[in-house]
CSV table of C-alpha atoms and ligand atoms in Angstrom, one decimal:
chain,number,residue,atom,x,y,z
A,177,MET,CA,111.8,93.4,98.8
A,178,PRO,CA,110.2,96.5,99.7
A,179,VAL,CA,106.4,96.0,100.1
A,180,SER,CA,104.2,97.5,97.1
A,181,SER,CA,101.5,100.8,97.7
A,182,GLU,CA,98.9,98.9,97.0
A,183,ALA,CA,100.2,95.4,99.8
A,184,ARG,CA,100.6,98.3,102.4
A,185,VAL,CA,97.3,100.3,101.2
A,186,ASP,CA,95.9,96.8,101.7
A,187,GLN,CA,97.3,95.7,105.7
A,188,ILE,CA,95.7,99.6,106.4
A,189,LEU,CA,92.3,98.5,104.7
A,190,GLU,CA,92.4,95.1,106.2
A,191,LEU,CA,92.7,96.8,109.8
A,192,LEU,CA,89.9,98.5,109.9
A,193,GLU,CA,88.0,96.1,108.6
A,194,THR,CA,88.7,94.2,111.4
A,195,ALA,CA,89.1,96.3,114.2
A,196,GLY,CA,87.7,98.9,113.1
A,197,GLN,CA,84.7,96.7,113.9
A,198,SER,CA,84.8,97.1,118.0
A,199,ALA,CA,82.5,99.9,119.4
A,200,TYR,CA,83.5,104.0,118.4
A,201,PHE,CA,84.2,104.4,122.7
A,202,GLY,CA,81.1,105.5,124.1
A,203,GLU,CA,79.5,106.6,120.6
A,204,PRO,CA,76.7,104.7,118.2
A,205,VAL,CA,78.4,104.0,115.6
A,206,THR,CA,81.7,101.3,115.6
A,207,GLN,CA,85.2,102.7,114.6
A,208,LEU,CA,85.0,101.8,111.1
A,209,GLU,CA,81.3,103.7,110.8
A,210,HIS,CA,83.0,106.7,112.2
A,211,ALA,CA,86.2,106.4,109.7
A,212,LEU,CA,83.5,106.3,107.1
A,213,GLN,CA,81.7,109.1,108.0
A,214,CYS,CA,84.1,111.6,108.8
A,215,ALA,CA,86.1,110.6,105.0
A,216,GLN,CA,82.7,111.0,103.8
A,217,LEU,CA,82.6,114.7,105.5
A,218,ALA,CA,85.7,115.3,104.0
A,219,ARG,CA,85.1,114.3,101.3
A,220,GLY,CA,81.3,115.8,100.8
A,221,ALA,CA,83.4,119.9,102.1
A,222,GLY,CA,85.3,119.4,98.5
A,223,SER,CA,88.9,118.9,100.6
A,224,ASP,CA,92.0,117.4,98.9
A,225,GLU,CA,93.4,113.9,98.9
A,226,GLU,CA,95.6,114.4,101.9
A,227,LEU,CA,92.5,116.0,103.7
A,228,ILE,CA,90.3,113.0,102.7
A,229,ILE,CA,92.8,110.2,104.1
A,230,ALA,CA,93.6,111.8,106.9
A,231,ALA,CA,89.2,112.2,107.8
A,232,LEU,CA,89.5,108.3,107.3
A,233,LEU,CA,92.8,107.4,109.4
A,234,HIS,CA,92.4,109.9,112.1
A,235,ASP,CA,91.8,107.2,114.9
A,236,ILE,CA,94.1,104.4,113.6
A,237,GLY,CA,96.1,104.9,116.6
A,238,HIS,CA,93.1,103.2,118.2
A,239,LEU,CA,93.6,100.2,116.3
A,240,LEU,CA,97.1,99.4,116.5
A,241,ASP,CA,98.5,96.8,119.3
A,242,GLU,CA,101.7,98.7,119.4
A,243,GLY,CA,99.4,101.8,120.6
A,244,GLY,CA,99.9,103.6,124.2
A,245,GLU,CA,98.4,102.2,127.2
A,246,ARG,CA,94.7,101.0,126.6
A,247,VAL,CA,92.0,102.1,128.7
A,248,ASP,CA,88.7,100.6,129.4
A,249,ALA,CA,86.0,102.6,127.3
A,250,ILE,CA,88.6,105.2,126.1
A,251,GLY,CA,90.8,103.3,123.6
A,252,VAL,CA,94.4,104.1,123.2
A,253,ILE,CA,95.9,107.1,125.0
A,254,ASP,CA,97.8,109.3,122.9
A,255,HIS,CA,96.3,107.4,119.6
A,256,ASP,CA,96.8,110.7,118.3
A,257,ALA,CA,100.4,110.6,118.1
A,258,ALA,CA,100.2,106.6,117.8
A,259,GLY,CA,98.8,106.8,115.2
A,260,ALA,CA,101.1,109.4,113.3
A,261,ARG,CA,103.9,107.7,113.8
A,262,TYR,CA,102.3,104.3,112.4
A,263,LEU,CA,100.7,106.5,108.8
A,264,ARG,CA,104.6,108.0,109.3
A,265,GLU,CA,106.8,104.8,109.1
A,266,GLN,CA,103.7,103.4,106.8
A,267,GLY,CA,104.9,106.4,104.0
A,268,PHE,CA,102.1,109.0,104.5
A,269,SER,CA,103.1,112.6,104.2
A,270,ASP,CA,104.3,114.5,106.8
A,271,ARG,CA,101.3,116.7,106.1
A,272,VAL,CA,98.7,113.4,106.9
A,273,ALA,CA,100.7,112.7,109.8
A,274,GLN,CA,100.1,115.7,111.1
A,275,LEU,CA,96.9,116.8,110.7
A,276,VAL,CA,96.2,112.6,112.4
A,277,SER,CA,98.4,114.3,115.1
A,278,GLY,CA,96.6,117.5,115.4
A,279,HIS,CA,93.2,116.1,115.7
A,280,VAL,CA,92.9,115.6,119.8
A,281,ALA,CA,95.1,119.5,119.7
A,282,ALA,CA,92.3,120.7,117.8
A,283,LYS,CA,89.8,119.7,120.6
A,284,ARG,CA,92.0,121.1,123.4
A,285,TYR,CA,91.6,124.4,121.6
A,286,LEU,CA,88.2,124.4,120.8
A,287,THR,CA,87.3,123.3,124.5
A,288,LEU,CA,89.6,126.8,125.9
A,289,THR,CA,88.2,128.8,123.2
A,290,ASN,CA,84.7,127.9,122.2
A,291,ALA,CA,82.3,127.5,124.8
A,292,SER,CA,79.3,126.5,122.3
A,293,TYR,CA,81.4,123.7,121.4
A,294,PHE,CA,82.6,122.2,124.6
A,295,ALA,CA,78.3,122.4,125.1
A,296,ARG,CA,77.8,120.6,122.1
A,297,LEU,CA,80.6,117.7,123.0
A,298,SER,CA,79.6,114.2,123.6
A,299,PRO,CA,79.8,112.6,127.3
A,300,ALA,CA,82.6,110.2,125.6
A,301,SER,CA,84.9,112.5,124.5
A,302,VAL,CA,84.5,115.1,127.6
A,303,ALA,CA,85.5,112.1,129.6
A,304,THR,CA,88.9,111.7,127.4
A,305,LEU,CA,89.4,115.5,127.6
A,306,GLN,CA,91.0,115.2,131.1
A,307,LEU,CA,93.1,112.6,129.9
A,308,GLN,CA,93.9,114.7,127.3
A,309,GLY,CA,95.5,117.2,128.6
A,310,GLY,CA,92.0,118.9,129.4
A,311,PRO,CA,91.7,122.3,127.5
A,312,MET,CA,94.8,124.1,126.4
A,313,THR,CA,96.2,127.1,128.3
A,314,GLU,CA,96.3,130.3,126.7
A,315,ALA,CA,99.9,130.0,125.8
A,316,GLU,CA,99.3,126.5,124.5
A,317,ALA,CA,96.6,127.7,122.1
A,318,ALA,CA,98.7,131.0,121.2
A,319,VAL,CA,101.1,128.3,119.3
A,320,PHE,CA,98.1,126.5,117.7
A,321,GLY,CA,96.9,129.0,116.1
A,322,ARG,CA,99.8,130.3,114.4
A,323,ASP,CA,100.1,126.1,113.0
A,324,PRO,CA,99.9,126.2,108.7
A,325,LEU,CA,98.0,123.6,109.5
A,326,PHE,CA,95.6,125.1,111.6
A,327,GLU,CA,92.1,125.8,110.2
A,328,GLN,CA,92.7,122.3,108.3
A,329,LYS,CA,93.0,120.5,111.9
A,330,LEU,CA,90.0,122.3,113.2
A,331,ARG,CA,88.1,121.4,110.2
A,332,LEU,CA,89.1,117.6,110.3
A,333,ARG,CA,88.0,118.1,114.4
A,334,SER,CA,84.2,119.4,113.4
A,335,TRP,CA,84.2,116.1,111.1
A,336,ASP,CA,85.0,113.8,113.8
A,337,GLU,CA,82.5,115.8,116.1
A,338,GLN,CA,79.9,114.7,113.7
A,339,GLY,CA,80.9,111.2,112.5
A,340,LYS,CA,79.0,109.3,115.1
A,341,LEU,CA,75.6,108.9,113.3
A,342,ALA,CA,73.8,105.2,113.7
A,343,GLY,CA,72.9,104.4,110.5
A,344,TRP,CA,74.2,106.9,108.4
A,345,PRO,CA,74.7,105.5,104.7
A,346,VAL,CA,78.2,105.7,103.6
A,347,ALA,CA,80.2,105.2,100.9
A,348,PRO,CA,82.6,102.1,101.7
A,349,LEU,CA,85.5,101.8,102.9
A,350,SER,CA,86.7,100.2,99.1
A,351,SER,CA,86.0,103.4,97.4
A,352,TYR,CA,89.3,105.3,99.2
A,353,ARG,CA,91.7,102.3,97.6
A,354,ASP,CA,92.8,104.5,94.9
A,355,LEU,CA,93.0,107.3,96.6
A,356,LEU,CA,95.4,105.9,99.1
A,357,VAL,CA,97.5,103.5,96.8
A,358,ALA,CA,98.0,107.0,94.6
A,359,HIS,CA,99.2,108.6,97.9
A,360,LEU,CA,101.4,106.1,99.2
A,361,SER,CA,102.7,105.8,95.4
A,362,ARG,CA,103.4,108.9,95.1
A,363,ALA,CA,105.1,109.6,98.3
A,364,GLN,CA,107.5,106.8,97.5
A,365,GLN,CA,109.1,108.8,94.7
B,183,FE,FE1,87.4,110.4,115.6
C-alpha cells in the first residue's frame, strides 16, 4: 500500500524535530530553528507554497543518514543535492527540489558577483564555501543567471543568510503540516 501524504509529512516533521535539534554549524541556532526562521521569512515575503516549502526544507540534506560524506562542524558535503534527491523521492515537485538543490549554487554565484554579500557571510559560511567549490566562475555564473528559477534561488539564499538569529520567536513546525500534506497530495495526482 502506498504511504499516504500525511505519513510522509509526519516522517519529515519527525526528522526535523529530532535530528533538527543539532546545532546549525557554527551558528547560534539549531537546524530546526534555522529551518523555521527561513520558512517564516519566506511566508512573510508573501511567497507561494513551493517557495515556502523549499525554505523550510532547504537543509534537509544535513539531517539524512544517507547524505554524503559528513565533515565535523560543516555537516554533509553535497547536502544540497542529497536534500533535493530525498525530496524528489518523497514526492515533492520538481520546482521544490530545484530550489533546494540551488541554494548552494546561489551562494557560489553571489560570492562571485556581490562583494558586499561576501563580506556579510558568517565565518562558518565562509569556511564551507571552499568545500562547496568556491565562488562560481564567470561561465558558471552566466549559466546560473539564465536559470528560470534564478530570482527565487537568490531569494531563498537571502533567507538562508538571515535565518540564523538566536531567540527569534517563530511559528511552530506544526503550522506547516497542512501546506506540506496539500503539496504532496497534489503532486501525487
Ligand atoms: Fe541553510
